[in-house]
């Protein structure tokens, strides 16, 4: 710590020996703990919060957030239980301090009478905000805490209560006089991030789910969500400003690239990261996001440098390394460094508890891309083939769609006598990384050559007579068409993707190939100005194809594309 940090730490220690903790002190210490946390000083941050857990809302909330992050990063059952208990305690404490409605106010709410918020104390609104945040984290935790359908329903109810609390905070913020309130910036930052995150999250969901949510009182607008989050990001003094920062970075650098055909706002991400890295030059989170920014630009070597820097920046939370290993597995796959990709897949398989099935199949797929295998690698393939189906998890009685896909591909590997068609390239496509290939001609062309070589093998009859011949050929045409689209050859791409549609009745097993190829065709047609035809194709896929692998993943992309196409049509 530098001299200024020493002084603040000494002040914080003085605060901790008091019998009571006022709101000013709670906010000051919590802000200091946040700064320590994002500078990788995790233990120091915990030590600041620990003495007042169960007594101070902000200390209790901060402690619960740290427990929650550890649970989400590790998927360790003990960590999940600790996080659940911490959040329960936080919710109970916030409930104690939250505003209690009088009988007349309760009746007024039922008849939609406007509330008088002038008498709401500062402590009560801070309690409402902390309550909403703890409830949101508790509901998210429910999805991995318990696998029963009842837990999912409970999670949905918590999210609704959380949403209502954020709306209540927003109403209070708009309705009362804050001219004498020195803590208003903390409340503003909380409301912006809460309302913004909810709008953004709901706007991403497919239309059939949005209709259901609107029926029970939810609504979402991407524009409102992003504007709220940007407003929260600009409140640099707000204790929750960093939550807006993290949400904007996650959305623009991860969510957009997984769930849609669009690009994230890389200029905004770069602006945010420049500021955050000045404040937290060794912070693992922001070093990771910097790597992700370079990755999304197609700058693979620069991305690798930042990911490795993030990985090596701290050792207190080794589970955070897994995020970097996941990214390094993909960056090396895109440059066809299969040995290095397998190295990171092995680390994930060995140490991470998120999904051994997915990690195992990722490793199997990159090993199969090698021209020759060592005896040890041959043994690893044998082990993976047997273990991948056994590792599959179930949530609420259902398999994770990507795990189900990996198991089916593993079964195909056995049925095809230890052979798969460009499995790692297929995974790059399925995880929506072809758009990153499109950022650099060399990357895309190298993958294109692999696809052409595989198609040439089929044309020579190398795999003739197999019951999977047409499925495999259709897959290669999908990959070729998608690659050509990224290489800015729309007419050739269109030809490839239309050929896939003509093979629909010949495809016996991989029914996902046709709807995926139709969505790719719609994107190609839109790029040529044929938006009406593109919208017709997307609507047709949504209505007439069902029950195929990774259907939900494709519906997210369809929803995003249709919103984008209709918006562009309306602005012409």
XYZ file of C-alpha atoms in Angstrom:
572
model
C 0.000 0.000 0.000
C 1.124 3.547 -0.680
C 1.005 6.266 2.037
C -2.535 7.375 1.164
C -3.796 3.797 1.343
C -2.085 3.343 4.724
C -3.887 6.395 6.087
C -7.286 5.194 4.846
C -6.655 1.713 6.224
C -5.762 3.166 9.639
C -8.945 5.252 9.541
C -10.950 2.138 8.626
C -9.443 0.262 11.559
C -10.482 3.103 13.880
C -14.036 2.826 12.548
C -14.114 -0.892 13.283
C -13.581 -0.535 17.036
C -16.693 1.621 17.441
C -19.856 0.154 18.945
C -22.053 1.676 16.234
C -21.473 2.399 12.579
C -23.092 5.417 10.951
C -24.008 5.456 7.246
C -21.133 7.806 6.336
C -18.584 5.397 7.770
C -20.282 2.331 6.299
C -20.154 3.843 2.804
C -16.547 4.998 3.209
C -15.334 1.597 4.375
C -17.353 -0.248 1.736
C -15.948 1.954 -1.027
C -12.450 1.276 0.269
C -13.177 -2.472 0.316
C -14.338 -2.262 -3.323
C -11.082 -0.543 -4.292
C -9.049 -3.205 -2.493
C -11.057 -5.976 -4.154
C -10.484 -4.684 -7.679
C -6.777 -4.262 -6.906
C -6.621 -8.034 -6.163
C -6.334 -7.402 -2.397
C -9.153 -9.808 -1.665
C -8.178 -10.724 1.903
C -7.685 -7.081 2.886
C -11.126 -6.259 1.451
C -12.699 -9.086 3.477
C -10.931 -7.875 6.650
C -12.424 -4.393 6.256
C -15.942 -5.844 6.015
C -15.784 -8.764 8.471
C -16.211 -6.933 11.845
C -19.534 -5.408 10.785
C -21.148 -8.290 8.918
C -24.652 -8.724 10.340
C -24.672 -5.176 11.736
C -24.032 -2.844 8.788
C -26.027 -3.262 5.561
C -23.117 -2.306 3.324
C -20.560 -4.461 5.113
C -22.966 -7.395 5.071
C -23.769 -6.815 1.391
C -20.095 -6.604 0.433
C -19.314 -9.811 2.314
C -22.229 -11.574 0.559
C -21.062 -10.363 -2.878
C -17.578 -11.808 -2.297
C -19.128 -15.130 -1.232
C -21.416 -15.074 -4.280
C -18.526 -14.464 -6.702
C -16.549 -17.323 -5.175
C -19.554 -19.657 -5.558
C -20.115 -18.678 -9.194
C -16.443 -19.050 -10.072
C -15.955 -22.408 -8.373
C -19.353 -24.169 -8.469
C -18.137 -25.732 -5.212
C -21.084 -26.947 -3.108
C -19.634 -25.644 0.154
C -18.999 -22.202 -1.409
C -22.564 -22.176 -2.772
C -23.981 -22.933 0.688
C -21.853 -20.192 2.292
C -22.983 -17.685 -0.335
C -26.616 -18.677 0.162
C -26.366 -18.186 3.928
C -24.564 -14.848 3.524
C -27.266 -13.564 1.164
C -30.044 -14.779 3.457
C -28.434 -12.853 6.305
C -28.126 -9.763 4.113
C -31.794 -9.951 3.058
C -32.895 -10.295 6.701
C -30.792 -7.312 7.810
C -32.051 -5.137 4.948
C -35.627 -6.125 5.745
C -35.075 -4.873 9.298
C -34.057 -1.431 8.011
C -36.476 -1.216 5.073
C -39.415 1.129 5.149
C -42.531 -0.426 6.710
C -45.737 0.504 4.933
C -48.604 1.732 7.077
C -52.052 0.237 6.565
C -53.244 3.307 4.636
C -50.173 3.180 2.368
C -50.746 -0.513 1.667
C -54.350 0.197 0.716
C -53.153 3.171 -1.349
C -50.781 0.950 -3.282
C -53.616 -1.469 -4.048
C -55.700 1.354 -5.532
C -52.639 2.843 -7.254
C -52.505 5.897 -5.041
C -49.333 7.954 -5.366
C -47.042 7.439 -2.395
C -45.544 10.307 -0.412
C -41.811 9.633 -0.371
C -40.708 12.764 1.498
C -40.747 10.877 4.785
C -38.590 7.988 3.575
C -35.324 8.138 5.477
C -31.927 7.881 3.833
C -31.304 4.644 5.723
C -34.577 3.161 4.423
C -33.796 3.784 0.769
C -30.270 2.413 1.160
C -31.862 -0.654 2.755
C -34.259 -0.989 -0.200
C -31.383 -0.869 -2.665
C -29.270 -3.393 -0.754
C -32.348 -5.612 -0.399
C -32.930 -5.542 -4.184
C -29.288 -6.371 -4.884
C -29.169 -9.247 -2.381
C -32.443 -10.652 -3.696
C -31.138 -10.584 -7.265
C -27.954 -12.437 -6.304
C -29.953 -14.955 -4.251
C -32.223 -15.676 -7.204
C -29.264 -16.139 -9.535
C -27.651 -18.459 -7.023
C -30.834 -20.543 -6.897
C -30.162 -21.793 -10.419
C -27.042 -23.632 -9.252
C -27.977 -24.098 -5.584
C -30.819 -26.553 -6.115
C -31.829 -28.588 -9.167
C -35.566 -28.850 -8.503
C -38.277 -27.049 -10.434
C -39.507 -25.500 -7.174
C -36.189 -23.636 -6.822
C -36.611 -22.168 -10.299
C -40.108 -20.933 -9.422
C -38.801 -19.429 -6.164
C -35.990 -17.758 -8.109
C -38.548 -16.219 -10.465
C -40.538 -14.844 -7.523
C -37.389 -13.352 -5.982
C -36.501 -11.679 -9.272
C -39.974 -10.153 -9.440
C -39.670 -8.818 -5.868
C -36.225 -7.497 -6.754
C -37.574 -5.750 -9.861
C -40.348 -4.142 -7.772
C -37.793 -2.922 -5.219
C -35.718 -1.269 -7.942
C -38.858 0.407 -9.317
C -39.705 1.626 -5.812
C -36.190 3.088 -5.444
C -36.528 4.764 -8.839
C -39.866 6.307 -7.804
C -38.368 7.586 -4.551
C -35.387 9.050 -6.412
C -37.666 10.930 -8.826
C -40.262 12.046 -6.291
C -38.495 13.648 -3.361
C -36.157 16.557 -2.720
C -32.500 15.445 -2.571
C -30.863 18.848 -2.344
C -29.719 18.237 1.255
C -28.831 14.559 0.810
C -25.072 14.017 0.585
C -25.424 10.302 -0.222
C -27.685 10.756 -3.250
C -24.929 9.766 -5.705
C -24.787 6.274 -4.139
C -28.552 5.921 -4.498
C -28.472 7.209 -8.083
C -25.731 4.789 -9.062
C -27.708 1.904 -7.557
C -30.949 2.807 -9.316
C -29.203 3.266 -12.671
C -27.471 -0.111 -12.517
C -30.590 -1.930 -11.274
C -33.061 -0.497 -13.782
C -30.447 -0.656 -16.535
C -29.474 -4.279 -15.944
C -33.101 -5.440 -15.781
C -34.083 -3.665 -19.007
C -31.028 -5.000 -20.789
C -31.468 -8.550 -19.507
C -35.157 -8.759 -20.446
C -34.584 -7.182 -23.877
C -32.201 -10.025 -24.767
C -34.780 -12.755 -24.204
C -36.682 -14.338 -27.137
C -40.089 -12.787 -27.830
C -42.134 -15.734 -26.537
C -40.483 -15.368 -23.110
C -40.812 -11.559 -23.171
C -44.585 -11.889 -23.750
C -44.863 -14.086 -20.654
C -42.746 -11.669 -18.574
C -44.811 -8.686 -19.709
C -47.918 -10.556 -18.559
C -46.545 -10.731 -15.004
C -45.336 -7.132 -14.941
C -41.824 -7.144 -16.430
C -40.757 -5.038 -19.391
C -37.434 -4.424 -21.072
C -35.860 -1.986 -23.511
C -32.274 -2.347 -24.691
C -31.952 1.404 -25.309
C -33.275 2.302 -21.843
C -31.045 -0.347 -20.278
C -27.864 0.871 -21.947
C -28.660 4.536 -21.258
C -29.279 3.811 -17.556
C -26.021 1.868 -17.278
C -24.061 4.618 -19.037
C -25.564 7.159 -16.640
C -24.471 4.976 -13.719
C -20.970 4.645 -15.212
C -20.603 8.448 -15.319
C -21.271 8.754 -11.562
C -17.648 8.078 -10.634
C -18.202 8.822 -6.934
C -21.069 6.360 -6.616
C -20.302 3.204 -4.673
C -22.186 1.157 -7.285
C -20.550 2.805 -10.302
C -18.304 -0.216 -10.691
C -21.411 -2.415 -11.127
C -22.418 -0.321 -14.156
C -18.847 -0.667 -15.408
C -18.862 -4.460 -15.018
C -22.316 -4.810 -16.619
C -21.413 -2.639 -19.631
C -18.160 -4.539 -20.170
C -19.855 -7.926 -19.815
C -22.607 -6.947 -22.244
C -20.413 -5.313 -24.899
C -17.554 -7.819 -24.772
C -19.275 -11.121 -23.975
C -23.074 -11.213 -24.158
C -23.387 -9.508 -27.558
C -20.898 -11.905 -29.121
C -22.477 -15.053 -27.671
C -26.155 -14.263 -28.257
C -26.324 -12.146 -31.406
C -24.879 -11.294 -34.814
C -24.093 -7.737 -33.712
C -20.923 -6.025 -32.517
C -20.472 -4.654 -29.025
C -19.636 -1.008 -28.443
C -15.875 -1.507 -28.482
C -15.144 2.226 -28.294
C -17.096 2.527 -25.053
C -15.422 -0.628 -23.710
C -12.007 0.813 -24.528
C -12.861 4.138 -22.868
C -14.039 2.353 -19.712
C -10.996 0.083 -19.585
C -8.525 2.949 -20.011
C -9.997 4.605 -16.912
C -10.329 1.412 -14.868
C -6.793 0.226 -15.606
C -5.467 3.594 -14.402
C -7.214 3.007 -11.079
C -6.583 -0.751 -10.928
C -3.473 -1.433 -13.091
C -3.057 -4.969 -11.741
C -6.754 -5.769 -11.295
C -7.461 -9.271 -12.597
C -10.996 -8.396 -13.739
C -10.027 -5.435 -15.896
C -6.926 -7.150 -17.296
C -9.254 -9.985 -18.328
C -11.702 -7.581 -19.993
C -8.814 -5.875 -21.796
C -7.880 -9.279 -23.199
C -11.473 -9.826 -24.250
C -11.504 -6.415 -25.999
C -8.438 -7.337 -28.049
C -9.932 -10.763 -28.786
C -13.146 -9.209 -30.111
C -11.002 -7.023 -32.388
C -9.306 -10.151 -33.732
C -5.956 -9.231 -32.172
C -5.090 -12.722 -30.935
C -1.496 -12.230 -29.783
C -2.431 -9.063 -27.849
C -5.425 -10.839 -26.311
C -3.200 -13.709 -25.166
C -0.808 -11.275 -23.493
C -3.596 -9.613 -21.490
C -5.210 -12.918 -20.515
C -1.902 -14.277 -19.264
C -1.260 -11.028 -17.390
C -4.691 -11.347 -15.742
C -4.076 -14.993 -14.870
C -0.703 -14.207 -13.256
C -1.841 -11.027 -11.490
C -3.153 -12.868 -8.421
C -3.141 -16.283 -6.777
C -5.644 -15.783 -3.946
C -8.515 -16.821 -6.222
C -7.080 -19.518 -8.498
C -10.590 -20.191 -9.769
C -10.460 -16.811 -11.538
C -7.672 -18.292 -13.654
C -10.303 -20.538 -15.257
C -11.883 -17.552 -17.022
C -8.519 -16.806 -18.613
C -7.918 -20.473 -19.478
C -11.305 -20.610 -21.218
C -10.405 -17.597 -23.345
C -6.895 -18.873 -24.070
C -8.365 -22.147 -25.246
C -10.440 -20.238 -27.819
C -7.761 -17.774 -28.927
C -5.391 -20.670 -29.611
C -8.138 -22.586 -31.425
C -8.742 -19.650 -33.764
C -5.069 -19.608 -34.772
C -5.110 -23.439 -35.004
C -2.573 -23.907 -32.241
C -4.300 -27.128 -31.227
C -1.639 -28.297 -28.779
C -1.864 -25.081 -26.767
C -5.678 -25.145 -26.916
C -5.630 -28.706 -25.549
C -3.296 -27.555 -22.759
C -5.831 -24.995 -21.501
C -8.755 -27.393 -21.984
C -6.840 -29.881 -19.786
C -6.439 -27.278 -17.029
C -10.162 -26.523 -17.121
C -11.076 -30.204 -17.079
C -8.792 -30.862 -14.116
C -9.590 -27.874 -11.894
C -12.912 -26.268 -12.814
C -16.261 -27.569 -11.587
C -18.416 -25.706 -14.083
C -18.939 -28.408 -16.770
C -16.561 -31.315 -17.158
C -18.649 -32.565 -20.096
C -18.090 -29.354 -22.076
C -14.425 -29.085 -21.117
C -13.892 -32.761 -21.907
C -15.448 -32.497 -25.349
C -13.517 -29.285 -26.076
C -10.317 -31.180 -25.317
C -11.393 -34.150 -27.429
C -12.260 -31.876 -30.347
C -8.918 -30.045 -30.399
C -6.950 -33.297 -30.047
C -8.774 -34.627 -33.122
C -7.535 -31.619 -35.108
C -3.892 -32.714 -34.645
C -2.313 -34.468 -37.615
C -0.833 -37.166 -35.367
C -1.304 -38.190 -31.753
C 1.142 -39.436 -29.154
C 0.326 -42.679 -27.271
C -0.560 -40.543 -24.242
C -2.995 -38.442 -26.311
C -4.540 -41.645 -27.676
C -5.167 -42.772 -24.093
C -6.667 -39.390 -23.247
C -9.114 -39.751 -26.148
C -10.172 -43.179 -24.892
C -10.749 -41.818 -21.390
C -12.687 -38.803 -22.665
C -14.893 -40.926 -24.909
C -16.029 -42.971 -21.902
C -16.243 -40.123 -19.384
C -17.913 -37.246 -21.275
C -21.436 -38.786 -21.121
C -20.948 -39.728 -17.443
C -20.025 -36.153 -16.481
C -23.274 -34.681 -17.786
C -25.210 -32.600 -15.227
C -28.932 -31.997 -14.803
C -30.692 -28.867 -13.608
C -34.393 -29.096 -12.729
C -34.323 -32.546 -14.310
C -33.014 -31.253 -17.632
C -29.618 -31.471 -19.299
C -27.694 -28.333 -20.222
C -28.209 -27.972 -24.019
C -24.501 -27.581 -24.775
C -23.678 -30.638 -22.653
C -26.301 -32.633 -24.539
C -24.723 -31.519 -27.833
C -21.265 -32.582 -26.614
C -22.538 -36.016 -25.541
C -24.196 -36.563 -28.920
C -21.010 -35.610 -30.707
C -19.064 -37.998 -28.486
C -21.495 -40.783 -29.419
C -21.073 -39.870 -33.091
C -17.309 -40.172 -32.689
C -17.747 -43.788 -31.586
C -20.313 -44.636 -34.289
C -18.060 -43.171 -36.991
C -15.189 -45.372 -35.839
C -13.271 -42.624 -34.056
C -13.874 -39.838 -36.537
C -15.559 -36.406 -36.480
C -15.723 -33.709 -39.153
C -13.632 -30.693 -38.106
C -14.989 -30.856 -34.530
C -13.065 -27.836 -33.201
C -14.144 -25.680 -36.173
C -17.744 -26.727 -35.535
C -17.357 -25.631 -31.895
C -15.876 -22.286 -32.985
C -19.012 -21.831 -35.110
C -21.447 -23.004 -32.419
C -19.938 -20.610 -29.852
C -20.374 -17.802 -32.430
C -16.670 -17.059 -32.907
C -16.798 -17.014 -36.719
C -17.462 -13.284 -36.506
C -14.055 -12.937 -34.808
C -12.454 -14.896 -37.655
C -13.998 -12.307 -39.962
C -11.961 -9.522 -38.330
C -8.722 -10.861 -39.843
C -8.454 -12.262 -43.383
C -5.580 -14.601 -42.499
C -7.504 -16.210 -39.653
C -10.607 -16.741 -41.738
C -8.776 -17.957 -44.825
C -6.823 -20.542 -42.809
C -10.100 -22.017 -41.509
C -11.604 -21.828 -45.014
C -8.742 -23.955 -46.359
C -9.431 -26.624 -43.735
C -13.100 -26.732 -44.779
C -12.205 -26.988 -48.498
C -9.795 -29.834 -47.761
C -12.483 -31.732 -45.860
C -15.026 -31.169 -48.650
C -12.491 -32.443 -51.184
C -12.221 -35.684 -49.179
C -15.977 -36.098 -49.416
C -15.962 -35.348 -53.158
C -13.370 -38.094 -53.646
C -15.754 -40.509 -51.935
C -13.572 -40.973 -48.870
C -16.610 -41.312 -46.604
C -19.132 -42.687 -49.121
C -21.615 -45.216 -47.795
C -21.695 -43.939 -44.219
C -25.147 -43.256 -42.754
C -23.750 -39.881 -41.635
C -22.390 -38.874 -45.065
C -25.105 -36.306 -45.841
C -25.114 -34.928 -42.285
C -21.356 -34.375 -42.468
C -21.470 -32.826 -45.934
C -24.280 -30.467 -44.843
C -22.222 -29.428 -41.817
C -19.244 -28.597 -44.033
C -21.469 -26.551 -46.363
C -22.817 -24.626 -43.353
C -19.259 -23.922 -42.167
C -18.124 -22.993 -45.693
C -21.071 -20.634 -46.250
C -20.562 -18.984 -42.857
C -16.851 -18.583 -43.577
C -17.527 -17.045 -47.001
C -19.956 -14.605 -45.388
C -17.188 -13.464 -43.033
C -14.810 -13.186 -46.002
C -17.271 -10.746 -47.632
C -18.269 -13.124 -50.459
C -22.072 -12.980 -50.016
C -23.102 -14.570 -53.336
C -20.868 -17.609 -52.810
C -22.031 -17.825 -49.206
C -25.667 -17.667 -50.314
C -25.093 -20.511 -52.797
C -23.565 -22.757 -50.097
C -26.285 -22.072 -47.548
C -29.083 -22.685 -50.059
C -27.526 -26.066 -50.881
C -27.921 -27.031 -47.224
C -31.679 -26.378 -47.463
C -31.947 -28.756 -50.446
C -30.408 -31.508 -48.288
C -32.983 -31.238 -45.491
C -34.653 -34.600 -46.242
C -31.272 -36.336 -46.595
C -30.034 -35.254 -43.145
C -30.794 -38.060 -40.691
C -29.411 -36.902 -37.367
C -28.067 -33.322 -37.273
C -31.381 -31.535 -37.681
C -29.912 -28.320 -36.243
C -27.877 -27.730 -39.416
C -30.808 -26.548 -41.551
C -32.263 -23.921 -39.151
C -28.760 -22.643 -38.373
C -27.974 -22.396 -42.091
C -31.249 -20.552 -42.696
C -30.356 -17.946 -40.073
C -26.912 -17.520 -41.684
C -28.656 -17.122 -45.068
C -30.934 -14.433 -43.612
C -27.904 -12.506 -42.338
C -26.236 -12.739 -45.758
C -29.389 -11.519 -47.530
C -29.747 -8.630 -45.097
C -26.156 -7.594 -45.839
C -27.203 -7.321 -49.516
C -30.188 -5.122 -48.686
C -32.797 -7.917 -48.960
C -34.172 -7.284 -45.477
C -37.786 -8.329 -46.162
C -36.673 -11.730 -47.443
C -34.310 -12.073 -44.477
C -37.130 -11.341 -42.016
C -39.394 -13.852 -43.748
C -36.721 -16.563 -43.405
C -36.118 -15.793 -39.729
C -39.836 -15.874 -38.972
C -40.125 -19.186 -40.832
C -37.303 -20.738 -38.783
C -38.877 -19.527 -35.552
C -42.304 -20.985 -36.431
C -41.498 -24.174 -38.323
C -38.363 -25.682 -36.754
C -38.339 -27.137 -33.270
C -36.756 -29.872 -31.172
C -33.230 -29.554 -32.616
C -29.879 -29.225 -30.830
C -29.024 -25.789 -29.409
C -32.478 -24.435 -30.308
C -32.556 -21.867 -27.484
C -29.154 -20.525 -28.506
C -30.390 -19.978 -32.056
C -33.598 -18.310 -30.853
C -31.526 -15.677 -29.043
C -29.748 -14.909 -32.325
C -33.049 -14.824 -34.252
C -34.577 -12.435 -31.710
C -31.565 -10.118 -31.864
C -31.484 -10.152 -35.685
C -35.192 -9.459 -36.083
C -35.063 -6.521 -33.660
C -32.074 -5.125 -35.534
C -33.637 -5.600 -39.001
C -36.978 -4.023 -38.019
C -35.191 -1.089 -36.402
C -33.109 -0.456 -39.540
C -36.219 -0.705 -41.731
C -38.066 1.868 -39.611
C -35.213 4.386 -39.797
C -34.977 4.316 -43.615
